[in-house]
Structures are given as C-alpha cells and as structure tokens.
Tab-separated table of C-alpha atoms in Angstrom:
chain	number	residue	atom	x	y	z
A	1	MET	CA	-10.932	-29.180	24.028
A	2	LYS	CA	-14.264	-27.738	24.894
A	3	TRP	CA	-12.371	-25.112	27.560
A	4	VAL	CA	-9.917	-23.902	24.813
A	5	PHE	CA	-12.493	-23.215	22.681
A	6	MET	CA	-14.221	-21.358	25.289
A	7	ALA	CA	-11.065	-19.641	26.432
A	8	ALA	CA	-10.735	-18.092	23.075
A	9	ALA	CA	-14.280	-17.017	22.571
A	10	ALA	CA	-13.882	-15.244	26.127
A	11	VAL	CA	-10.829	-13.753	25.506
A	12	SER	CA	-12.361	-12.138	22.056
A	13	ILE	CA	-15.396	-11.002	24.199
A	14	LEU	CA	-12.817	-9.639	26.760
A	15	ALA	CA	-10.879	-7.625	24.636
A	16	VAL	CA	-13.884	-5.994	22.498
A	17	GLY	CA	-14.984	-5.320	26.035
A	18	LEU	CA	-11.814	-3.450	27.320
A	19	ILE	CA	-11.477	-1.365	23.899
A	20	CYS	CA	-15.432	0.119	24.428
A	21	ILE	CA	-14.220	0.856	28.179
A	22	PHE	CA	-10.993	2.669	27.243
A	23	LEU	CA	-12.830	4.409	24.722
A	24	PHE	CA	-15.816	5.800	26.978
A	25	ALA	CA	-13.651	6.088	30.171
A	26	ASN	CA	-11.409	8.669	27.861
A	27	GLY	CA	-14.186	10.325	25.902
A	28	VAL	CA	-17.578	10.291	27.984
A	29	PRO	CA	-15.427	13.295	30.418
A	30	ALA	CA	-14.413	14.995	27.396
A	31	ILE	CA	-17.932	15.120	26.001
A	32	GLY	CA	-19.641	16.145	29.307
A	33	LYS	CA	-17.407	19.359	29.491
A	34	ILE	CA	-17.746	20.197	26.230
A	35	GLY	CA	-21.360	19.782	26.115
A	36	VAL	CA	-23.550	16.601	24.347
A	37	ALA	CA	-25.128	19.134	22.255
A	38	ASP	CA	-22.400	21.281	21.290
A	39	PHE	CA	-20.079	18.540	20.808
A	40	LEU	CA	-22.800	16.242	18.540
A	41	LEU	CA	-24.539	19.388	16.696
A	42	GLY	CA	-21.262	21.826	16.573
A	43	LYS	CA	-20.352	22.804	12.980
A	44	THR	CA	-17.222	24.059	14.013
A	45	TRP	CA	-14.065	22.453	14.685
A	46	LYS	CA	-11.242	24.514	16.040
A	47	PRO	CA	-9.673	23.117	18.930
A	48	GLY	CA	-7.218	26.033	19.233
A	49	ASN	CA	-10.401	27.958	20.185
A	50	ASN	CA	-11.633	25.181	22.457
A	51	ILE	CA	-14.730	24.869	19.839
A	52	TYR	CA	-15.193	21.055	19.482
A	53	GLY	CA	-18.303	20.193	17.090
A	54	ILE	CA	-17.971	17.125	15.355
A	55	PHE	CA	-21.424	17.328	13.195
A	56	PRO	CA	-19.700	17.989	9.856
A	57	MET	CA	-17.338	14.511	10.984
A	58	ILE	CA	-20.730	12.416	11.471
A	59	VAL	CA	-22.383	13.977	8.217
A	60	GLY	CA	-19.208	13.267	6.212
A	61	SER	CA	-19.011	9.407	7.392
A	62	VAL	CA	-22.928	8.854	6.519
A	63	TYR	CA	-22.537	10.264	3.256
A	64	VAL	CA	-19.460	8.441	2.192
A	65	THR	CA	-20.623	4.774	3.819
A	66	ALA	CA	-23.940	5.652	2.077
A	67	GLY	CA	-22.253	6.172	-1.347
A	68	ALA	CA	-20.010	3.394	-0.975
A	69	ILE	CA	-23.150	0.792	-0.602
A	70	ILE	CA	-24.651	2.394	-3.588
A	71	VAL	CA	-21.966	1.439	-5.506
A	72	GLY	CA	-20.848	-1.766	-4.097
A	73	VAL	CA	-23.871	-3.918	-3.042
A	74	PRO	CA	-25.222	-4.270	-6.577
A	75	LEU	CA	-22.043	-4.368	-8.059
A	76	GLY	CA	-21.294	-7.400	-5.541
A	77	ILE	CA	-24.787	-9.404	-5.683
A	78	LEU	CA	-24.663	-9.373	-9.251
A	79	CYS	CA	-20.885	-10.403	-8.978
A	80	ALA	CA	-21.854	-13.693	-6.996
A	81	VAL	CA	-25.018	-14.286	-9.201
A	82	PHE	CA	-22.617	-14.016	-12.570
A	83	LEU	CA	-19.862	-16.432	-10.783
A	84	VAL	CA	-22.400	-19.159	-9.801
A	85	TRP	CA	-25.056	-19.318	-12.608
A	86	PHE	CA	-23.492	-17.566	-15.504
A	87	CYS	CA	-19.845	-17.658	-15.388
A	88	PRO	CA	-17.811	-20.512	-17.809
A	89	LYS	CA	-15.466	-22.659	-15.847
A	90	ARG	CA	-12.253	-21.499	-17.023
A	91	LEU	CA	-13.372	-17.400	-16.699
A	92	TYR	CA	-14.402	-18.820	-13.042
A	93	LYS	CA	-10.909	-19.866	-12.470
A	94	ILE	CA	-9.714	-16.257	-12.946
A	95	ILE	CA	-12.284	-14.372	-11.339
A	96	LYS	CA	-12.259	-15.764	-8.233
A	97	PRO	CA	-8.590	-15.623	-7.168
A	98	ALA	CA	-8.623	-12.433	-8.365
A	99	VAL	CA	-11.719	-11.200	-6.173
A	100	GLU	CA	-10.007	-12.862	-3.067
A	101	LEU	CA	-6.783	-10.958	-3.939
A	102	LEU	CA	-8.998	-7.903	-3.539
A	103	ALA	CA	-9.717	-8.668	-0.172
A	104	GLY	CA	-5.799	-9.129	0.744
A	105	ILE	CA	-4.941	-5.568	-0.705
A	106	PRO	CA	-3.889	-3.056	2.276
A	107	SER	CA	-5.806	0.246	2.616
A	108	ILE	CA	-2.889	2.237	1.933
A	109	VAL	CA	-2.491	0.680	-1.764
A	110	TYR	CA	-6.190	1.044	-2.459
A	111	GLY	CA	-5.732	4.773	-1.280
A	112	PHE	CA	-2.580	5.320	-3.502
A	113	PHE	CA	-4.767	3.462	-6.089
A	114	GLY	CA	-7.408	6.146	-5.762
A	115	LEU	CA	-5.069	9.278	-5.384
A	116	MET	CA	-3.427	8.020	-8.315
A	117	VAL	CA	-6.187	6.718	-10.749
A	118	LEU	CA	-9.605	7.686	-9.523
A	119	VAL	CA	-8.922	11.261	-8.453
A	120	PRO	CA	-7.681	12.450	-11.750
A	121	ILE	CA	-10.384	10.563	-13.446
A	122	MET	CA	-13.238	12.454	-11.040
A	123	GLN	CA	-10.792	15.827	-11.786
A	124	SER	CA	-11.031	15.525	-15.652
A	125	LEU	CA	-14.841	14.895	-15.441
A	126	PHE	CA	-16.003	17.421	-12.872
A	127	GLY	CA	-13.208	19.842	-12.461
A	128	GLY	CA	-11.772	20.802	-8.935
A	129	GLY	CA	-9.438	18.725	-7.336
A	130	GLY	CA	-10.810	15.393	-7.961
A	131	LYS	CA	-11.096	14.787	-4.403
A	132	GLY	CA	-14.591	14.454	-2.300
A	133	ILE	CA	-17.516	12.020	-1.335
A	134	LEU	CA	-17.969	10.660	-4.868
A	135	THR	CA	-14.621	9.516	-5.029
A	136	ALA	CA	-14.180	8.153	-1.446
A	137	SER	CA	-17.574	6.293	-2.154
A	138	ILE	CA	-16.486	4.389	-5.441
A	139	LEU	CA	-12.982	3.434	-3.976
A	140	LEU	CA	-15.101	2.389	-0.625
A	141	GLY	CA	-17.242	0.355	-3.019
A	142	ILE	CA	-14.754	-1.504	-4.638
A	143	MET	CA	-12.882	-2.066	-1.623
A	144	ILE	CA	-16.255	-3.799	0.084
A	145	LEU	CA	-16.511	-5.832	-3.232
A	146	PRO	CA	-14.788	-8.823	-1.983
A	147	THR	CA	-16.830	-9.223	1.140
A	148	ILE	CA	-20.134	-9.106	-0.313
A	149	ILE	CA	-19.263	-10.983	-3.459
A	150	GLY	CA	-17.709	-14.266	-0.958
A	151	VAL	CA	-20.703	-13.891	1.535
A	152	SER	CA	-23.357	-13.925	-1.356
A	153	GLU	CA	-21.611	-16.418	-3.496
A	154	SER	CA	-21.381	-19.023	-0.893
A	155	ASN	CA	-25.296	-18.568	0.157
A	156	ILE	CA	-26.718	-18.928	-3.530
A	157	ARG	CA	-24.682	-21.910	-3.841
A	158	ALA	CA	-26.257	-23.281	-0.553
A	159	VAL	CA	-29.785	-22.721	-2.082
A	160	PRO	CA	-31.223	-26.362	-2.975
A	161	MET	CA	-31.172	-26.991	-6.544
A	162	SER	CA	-34.754	-27.997	-6.672
A	163	TYR	CA	-35.542	-24.528	-6.211
A	164	TYR	CA	-34.132	-23.761	-9.678
A	165	GLU	CA	-35.310	-27.008	-11.438
A	166	GLY	CA	-38.956	-26.373	-10.151
A	167	SER	CA	-39.174	-22.903	-11.328
A	168	LEU	CA	-37.292	-24.262	-14.724
A	169	GLY	CA	-40.588	-26.976	-14.447
A	170	LEU	CA	-43.174	-23.907	-14.292
A	171	GLY	CA	-41.677	-22.573	-17.616
A	172	ALA	CA	-39.569	-19.807	-16.192
A	173	THR	CA	-36.427	-19.163	-18.011
A	174	HIS	CA	-33.084	-19.482	-16.835
A	175	GLU	CA	-32.552	-15.785	-15.734
A	176	ARG	CA	-36.292	-15.426	-14.057
A	177	SER	CA	-35.146	-18.690	-12.010
A	178	VAL	CA	-32.152	-17.614	-10.888
A	179	PHE	CA	-33.164	-13.962	-9.942
A	180	PHE	CA	-36.970	-14.610	-9.122
A	181	ALA	CA	-36.223	-18.637	-7.145
A	182	VAL	CA	-32.951	-18.581	-6.178
A	183	LEU	CA	-32.135	-15.282	-5.438
A	184	PRO	CA	-34.919	-14.796	-2.885
A	185	ALA	CA	-34.300	-17.897	-1.402
A	186	ALA	CA	-30.502	-16.499	-0.359
A	187	LYS	CA	-31.649	-13.180	0.528
A	188	GLN	CA	-30.708	-13.475	4.495
A	189	GLY	CA	-27.218	-15.135	3.911
A	190	ILE	CA	-26.619	-12.355	1.134
A	191	LEU	CA	-28.208	-9.733	3.756
A	192	ALA	CA	-25.541	-10.813	6.211
A	193	GLY	CA	-22.615	-10.278	3.361
A	194	VAL	CA	-24.162	-7.074	3.016
A	195	VAL	CA	-23.836	-5.873	6.722
A	196	LEU	CA	-20.335	-7.176	6.810
A	197	GLY	CA	-19.403	-5.110	3.439
A	198	ILE	CA	-20.738	-2.083	5.394
A	199	GLY	CA	-19.185	-2.577	8.630
A	200	ARG	CA	-16.020	-2.810	6.299
A	201	ALA	CA	-17.238	0.563	4.972
A	202	VAL	CA	-17.519	2.023	8.111
A	203	GLY	CA	-14.466	0.836	9.554
A	204	GLU	CA	-11.811	1.928	6.374
A	205	THR	CA	-9.311	5.036	7.464
A	206	MET	CA	-6.528	5.432	5.376
A	207	ALA	CA	-7.832	4.946	1.654
A	208	VAL	CA	-10.813	7.531	2.377
A	209	VAL	CA	-8.074	10.096	4.123
A	210	MET	CA	-6.020	10.253	0.910
A	211	ILE	CA	-9.045	11.271	-0.973
A	212	ALA	CA	-11.900	12.567	0.769
A	213	GLY	CA	-10.363	15.980	1.193
A	214	ASN	CA	-9.540	15.043	5.374
A	215	GLN	CA	-11.165	18.610	6.480
A	216	PRO	CA	-13.771	19.069	9.387
A	217	VAL	CA	-16.048	21.251	7.248
A	218	LEU	CA	-19.552	20.223	5.911
A	219	PRO	CA	-19.726	19.245	2.626
A	220	ASP	CA	-21.549	21.144	0.044
A	221	SER	CA	-20.905	19.177	-2.828
A	222	ILE	CA	-20.325	15.103	-3.700
A	223	PHE	CA	-17.912	16.188	-6.254
A	224	ARG	CA	-15.728	17.851	-4.557
A	225	CYS	CA	-14.252	18.399	-0.986
A	226	PRO	CA	-15.413	21.439	0.844
A	227	HIS	CA	-13.281	24.599	1.439
A	228	HIS	CA	-11.606	25.049	4.627
A	229	ASP	CA	-9.934	27.922	6.346
A	230	GLY	CA	-6.438	26.104	6.112
A	231	GLU	CA	-6.192	25.500	9.771
A	232	TYR	CA	-5.843	22.057	9.393
A	233	ARG	CA	-4.495	20.753	6.551
A	234	TYR	CA	-3.857	17.032	6.023
A	235	GLY	CA	-0.499	16.273	7.012
A	236	ASN	CA	-0.428	18.229	10.120
A	237	GLY	CA	-4.052	17.039	10.818
A	238	LEU	CA	-2.768	13.676	10.475
A	239	CYS	CA	0.137	13.774	12.609
A	240	ASN	CA	-1.493	15.747	15.422
A	241	GLY	CA	-4.300	13.253	15.373
A	242	PHE	CA	-2.222	10.422	16.332
A	243	ALA	CA	0.661	11.708	18.245
A	244	GLN	CA	-1.884	13.864	20.633
A	245	ARG	CA	-4.393	11.499	21.779
A	246	SER	CA	-6.194	13.678	24.268
A	247	PRO	CA	-9.720	13.029	25.841
A	248	ALA	CA	-11.476	14.644	22.833
A	249	TRP	CA	-9.592	12.408	20.221
A	250	TYR	CA	-11.568	9.504	22.476
A	251	GLY	CA	-14.775	11.046	22.334
A	252	GLY	CA	-15.029	11.000	18.784
A	253	GLY	CA	-14.355	7.155	18.809
A	254	ALA	CA	-16.806	6.757	21.597
A	255	VAL	CA	-19.592	8.369	19.159
A	256	ARG	CA	-17.796	6.461	16.320
A	257	ILE	CA	-16.736	8.899	14.133
A	258	HIS	CA	-15.699	7.535	10.555
A	259	PRO	CA	-11.840	6.989	10.919
A	260	ASP	CA	-11.267	9.433	8.040
A	261	TYR	CA	-11.817	12.278	10.133
A	262	GLN	CA	-10.556	10.844	13.155
A	263	SER	CA	-7.385	12.302	12.214
A	264	GLU	CA	-8.441	15.606	12.569
A	265	LEU	CA	-9.225	15.009	16.546
A	266	LEU	CA	-6.307	17.098	18.101
A	267	ALA	CA	-5.541	18.026	21.283
A	268	PHE	CA	-8.165	18.551	23.943
A	269	GLU	CA	-6.769	20.830	27.035
A	270	LYS	CA	-7.900	20.613	29.995
A	271	GLU	CA	-9.052	23.973	31.891
A	272	GLY	CA	-7.261	24.014	35.213
C-alpha cells in the first residue's frame, strides 16, 4: 500500500508540473517576442493592432481578490466562531449543512445569482450598469466563505478546552475567553483557511466574468465597470479567448492573470 500512495502522490505532482511546463513552453516565447516590459506594464490590449499589454488585467485581478478578502475573511472567521461557541445545537444542524452546500454550488450558478440579484442591487444603490469591482468582490467573498468557515471551525474546535477554562478562571467573560484565549491559539489553522479561501478567489473564472465587466481596461471606479471602445465585447471575447488558444493567451496564464480576464486574451499572430 505504501507504493500505491506514493504513486498517487507522484501523479499529482507530475500533473501540476506538466501544466506549468505547458503554460511556460507556450507563453514564454510570446512574452519574449512582445517584450516583458510591454507585456506586463502595457496598458492597452488590442490584438488586432499587435498591442498586448496585460497591466489592466493584473490590476483588476488584484482589486477583485483584495475586495473578496475584505468581504469574506471577517465574515468567515466570525461565522466559524459563532458555530463553535455561540450557536444553539438546533440552529447548528441547519447552518452547518447550508454552509457545506455552498461549497458544492457551481461557479456558473453563483454568477447567475450575481447577475440577477447583486447587479440590480448595486445598480439601484450606485447607478450605472451595476457591474464592477465591488459587485465581483462581494460575490467572490460569498464564494470563499465555505472554505474559510470549514477550516477555521475545525481548528477552533481543536484548541484544548483548558485554554477556555483557564481564561474563565482568571475572571474573563465568555466572549473575552473565546476571542482572546481560544482564537489566538487557533490562528495558524485559521490563517491556513484564509489562504485556501484566497486561492479559491484567485482561481475563480465564470462567476467574475459575468459580473465584472470583462474588459481589458484599467478600472476607474469600484462601483462600475470601465468604459471600452467596444472592440472586445463579452460574448465575442469569451468565445475567441477559448477558441484560439494562442501563445499570447498562454503568456497570460504563465504570469497568472485572473481568469476573469483570460477570456480576453485573443489570437497572437506570429510574424513571418
């Protein structure tokens, strides 16, 4: 059995390695041809004019991921604390399965929810089309909640009861014992859950594509998507991005552009 488990681990590592080799083998030549500075720091993405700047995509990715962290991390940790120390048993039997169910909902369903619920709400509150960084951040924050809640709850439960009882013995209240004795003892495990949640946010694709605007333009506001000259619209960009997997598209993958913009990486035509 030892060799079976070792073989399974080796296959997993090999799969990740092959994906990295595939991305870099196809993307690095294109990046070298375009120029690293022009590719990473260029602010214009117009494949029809041989202009390939992905800086707006990088900035948009950072903004959306940071927003998801701001929304999802506090809610996830506090929800985990509530489930462990404050939630009645009857209510726990309802909330816990609901949280686990959130983890199994497909991304496209989240995207449809954002499109039909969050976008109209943001539109009524801030005007405009309702799509933008803030909307995408809220949706991503919701999507990373199951990961953060599950890992954080497990690590909070793993803290020995003596920490809590010792704090009570020193005169602390129930709330202070939980937040100042138990929670710090579980911080490393909670941090691991946060990192996993961030990984989910960084790797999300379709949900963000549907509500973030999906345009390779530097955002000028978190409340609405930036204006674009109309050369790459949602449907056309999405179809072309996945239909024409050219070196420039792989170059974007090699530098890890957020997937909500990968659909905009169109064909990179080789000269000669």
